[in-house]
């Protein structure tokens, strides 16, 4: 067999053979709870050998015990020793080494995802969503950075679940990074098999933009949350297009990575928000950022502040330090009317710490997760069922409850409350409450192609962000549709709303052509030297890119909401068209095996090459999703495609479904069932 010396000689890009110093981990940083460890001894040995693959063999005897300790106490090998000391953050692009602009830009994005101000568990490389990691361990982080420093504009870096497989020759119009996260073979595509694979160091849960390296802090989700709330108000509370949520109460939970956007969004929407959060540190983070207004652990106070602001029709967000189940119990017991109700605990991973059961403090939940997982699971199930009963009680009094795509309803079902399923047996027919995409975002936004377009000013300059905000505003026609008007107002007020945490970034919902035109305008501004280079991208939580039965594609009603063809086409099509970075993941947002999702990043360097790529890739990225929705007979998508086919008939032709007459079908099947037609 090839010797370690020969292996060392055969690699030009590798980790150093000197032991890095083990830097102290700062005590005040949030730490991930111990992850489930289902490995037998044979697999534990495999996990150690797997982690040591990154390490020159002269260091193995020193590092093997460290890695074993991490595996047994934390459930994963993170390789803490390999974490660079101090704060990691997205620096201005010029401060990075690299042979091409994309290599440097992607390093900015990765580092931003690991910023202490951004990441949920920075030492465990978790950006958001309890388990969404940038990559699996710090050895991978270091090696990815080395590869990105070497990457040329004729090579592609391939990253499989955080593992940099290597640099491969490609060409100037190829992606510079192609990555996947957590993809499993069908028969092993379940949380248990994945959990073993992750513990063995061969799979990573990338969520969406955590492992897809396009997270822009909680701002990324504020616009979508704002749109959801304001449209819920219009559809369910009868607000007119020019009215806001003033005088209305929105109750929810979670002030974490994405859920942290709720307080800010309800304020922008003009309402009164009450958000339960069990982890004090997350409340402090959001409060210090100015994203949540008032904090209390006393429910009498919480509801009296809420009443005061409802009465004077002013906006406020209140963080309740405590369990959402206690808060809902209080509302039911005191007959308090709630207009809008949701939940954003990390129910996509309820047994891994995502959901804190009633009766346990956040600290006790962490201890119990480590010491008594079996009992912990039982408590989670009990709490979820209670949670569901309280939601039902409020719903019966007129509250509009919607699932916020966190798999809350699926978790309640799995906990044993079968009555949350429409058919009370299985989830095939969906749930008794709507998901926010099914009722609101799907028909109002995704079906038209509106989705979470975003950009990062790689120079790190505030002035670049101001110029791009102004340019985007110029491109939007606020008189076209109410959605355009909302987006126009959003970008007009974006700076005032103080949304930036981490890199100088902006979120702006746009449709296919809006995104294309804004991207082209930015590239022109880079060309003219008005601004530095820009990274554009999107959340995977979008029209295109994600097949997720109970979430992104929950308003797909032709039976195809259990298929994942579209997400794969979106990923492949974006790669073929030359996006700088393309990603395909398993389980983003809802947990392993429940979705396939993908995203992209595209570096605007002012070149004609980039113009050419934008012209074909940006409309494709969105319209492939609209085309699929249209084929599922989503009405607004069919209209959008019909318009698109007319406008771009020289270059595009999308198939639109003919609509069968229900009367014809019903009559035919009824007659057949009644024996009037013989086979
Ligand atoms: N914001 C969105 O638009 C959006 C969209 C789709 C899905 N989601 C889903 O929302 C969930 C939350 O995402 P995140 O990134 O904020 O995750 P996160 O883990 O960072 O935050 C969840 C928060 O909920 C708190 N929590 C857990 N149990 C609680 C309880 N019983 N009472 C009160 N607080 C409790 C946790 O302490 C944590 O801070 C995920 O499942 C995500 O997939 C969000």
Short mmCIF file of C-alpha atoms and ligand atoms in Angstrom, two decimals, residues 120-121 127-131 205 207-208 215 221 224-225 228 253-262 276-279 282 320 322-325 343-349 353-358 362 365 383 387 404-407 436 441 539 541 551-552 588-590, ligand 1:
data_model
loop_
_atom_site.label_atom_id
_atom_site.label_comp_id
_atom_site.label_asym_id
_atom_site.label_seq_id
_atom_site.Cartn_x
_atom_site.Cartn_y
_atom_site.Cartn_z
CA UNK A 120 -25.51 30.11 16.30
CA UNK A 121 -22.71 27.81 17.57
CA UNK A 127 -24.50 29.04 11.30
CA UNK A 128 -28.23 28.71 12.05
CA UNK A 129 -31.15 26.33 12.40
CA UNK A 130 -29.66 24.35 15.32
CA UNK A 131 -27.70 21.97 13.10
CA UNK A 205 -26.25 18.95 7.26
CA UNK A 207 -29.44 23.58 6.08
CA UNK A 208 -29.72 26.04 3.21
CA UNK A 215 -26.07 33.37 4.75
CA UNK A 221 -35.12 36.25 6.38
CA UNK A 224 -39.74 37.11 3.74
CA UNK A 225 -41.07 37.20 7.29
CA UNK A 228 -45.59 36.67 5.22
CA UNK A 253 -41.39 31.63 19.38
CA UNK A 254 -37.68 31.68 18.61
CA UNK A 255 -35.11 34.45 18.44
CA UNK A 256 -32.44 32.28 16.86
CA UNK A 257 -30.77 32.38 13.45
CA UNK A 258 -33.81 32.83 11.24
CA UNK A 259 -36.50 33.13 13.86
CA UNK A 260 -34.60 36.18 15.14
CA UNK A 261 -36.07 38.05 12.18
CA UNK A 262 -39.61 37.84 13.54
CA UNK A 276 -41.01 33.39 23.38
CA UNK A 277 -37.37 32.33 23.62
CA UNK A 278 -35.91 29.93 26.19
CA UNK A 279 -32.26 30.88 25.62
CA UNK A 282 -30.17 34.78 22.10
CA UNK A 320 -40.61 36.68 26.56
CA UNK A 322 -39.54 31.42 28.73
CA UNK A 323 -41.24 28.53 27.01
CA UNK A 324 -43.79 29.16 24.25
CA UNK A 325 -46.08 26.55 25.80
CA UNK A 343 -43.90 28.93 15.87
CA UNK A 344 -40.25 28.96 14.93
CA UNK A 345 -38.60 26.58 17.31
CA UNK A 346 -36.18 24.32 15.42
CA UNK A 347 -38.75 21.55 15.06
CA UNK A 348 -36.94 20.15 12.06
CA UNK A 349 -34.63 18.64 14.72
CA UNK A 353 -32.10 20.30 20.91
CA UNK A 354 -34.26 22.17 18.41
CA UNK A 355 -37.32 22.12 20.67
CA UNK A 356 -37.08 22.81 24.38
CA UNK A 357 -39.86 20.93 26.19
CA UNK A 358 -42.10 22.64 28.72
CA UNK A 362 -32.64 25.93 28.42
CA UNK A 365 -32.44 20.87 28.34
CA UNK A 383 -44.73 19.21 25.31
CA UNK A 387 -48.43 22.93 22.48
CA UNK A 404 -43.70 28.45 9.72
CA UNK A 405 -41.99 25.74 7.73
CA UNK A 406 -40.13 24.43 10.77
CA UNK A 407 -41.85 21.01 10.59
CA UNK A 436 -47.18 29.72 5.48
CA UNK A 441 -45.95 32.82 0.23
CA UNK A 539 -31.79 31.72 -0.01
CA UNK A 541 -36.18 29.05 0.36
CA UNK A 551 -42.93 23.87 2.80
CA UNK A 552 -41.63 25.50 -0.40
CA UNK A 588 -32.76 22.21 4.24
CA UNK A 589 -35.20 23.84 6.64
CA UNK A 590 -37.17 20.73 7.50
N1 LIG B 1 -37.78 32.36 9.25
C1 LIG B 1 -38.20 31.70 8.22
O1 LIG B 1 -38.68 32.26 7.24
C2 LIG B 1 -38.14 30.25 8.21
C3 LIG B 1 -38.51 29.67 7.05
C4 LIG B 1 -38.58 28.35 7.01
C5 LIG B 1 -38.26 27.60 8.11
N2 LIG B 1 -37.85 28.14 9.23
C6 LIG B 1 -37.56 27.23 10.32
O2 LIG B 1 -37.69 27.86 11.58
C7 LIG B 1 -36.92 27.13 12.53
C8 LIG B 1 -36.05 28.06 13.31
O3 LIG B 1 -34.92 28.49 12.56
P1 LIG B 1 -33.72 29.24 13.29
O4 LIG B 1 -32.65 29.40 12.30
O5 LIG B 1 -34.21 30.43 13.97
O6 LIG B 1 -33.31 28.14 14.37
P2 LIG B 1 -32.59 28.37 15.76
O7 LIG B 1 -32.36 27.01 16.29
O8 LIG B 1 -31.47 29.29 15.58
O9 LIG B 1 -33.71 29.11 16.64
C9 LIG B 1 -34.81 28.47 17.23
C10 LIG B 1 -34.99 29.08 18.61
O10 LIG B 1 -36.11 28.50 19.26
C11 LIG B 1 -35.82 28.46 20.67
N3 LIG B 1 -36.70 27.48 21.29
C12 LIG B 1 -36.67 26.13 21.16
N4 LIG B 1 -37.68 25.58 21.82
C13 LIG B 1 -38.38 26.59 22.41
C14 LIG B 1 -39.55 26.65 23.20
N5 LIG B 1 -40.23 25.54 23.52
N6 LIG B 1 -40.00 27.86 23.60
C15 LIG B 1 -39.33 29.00 23.27
N7 LIG B 1 -38.21 29.00 22.52
C16 LIG B 1 -37.76 27.81 22.07
C17 LIG B 1 -34.36 28.07 20.71
O11 LIG B 1 -33.75 28.41 21.94
C18 LIG B 1 -33.80 28.83 19.52
O12 LIG B 1 -33.23 30.06 19.87
C19 LIG B 1 -36.12 26.08 11.73
O13 LIG B 1 -36.77 24.85 11.82
C20 LIG B 1 -36.17 26.64 10.35
O14 LIG B 1 -35.99 25.65 9.38
C21 LIG B 1 -37.76 29.46 9.32
#
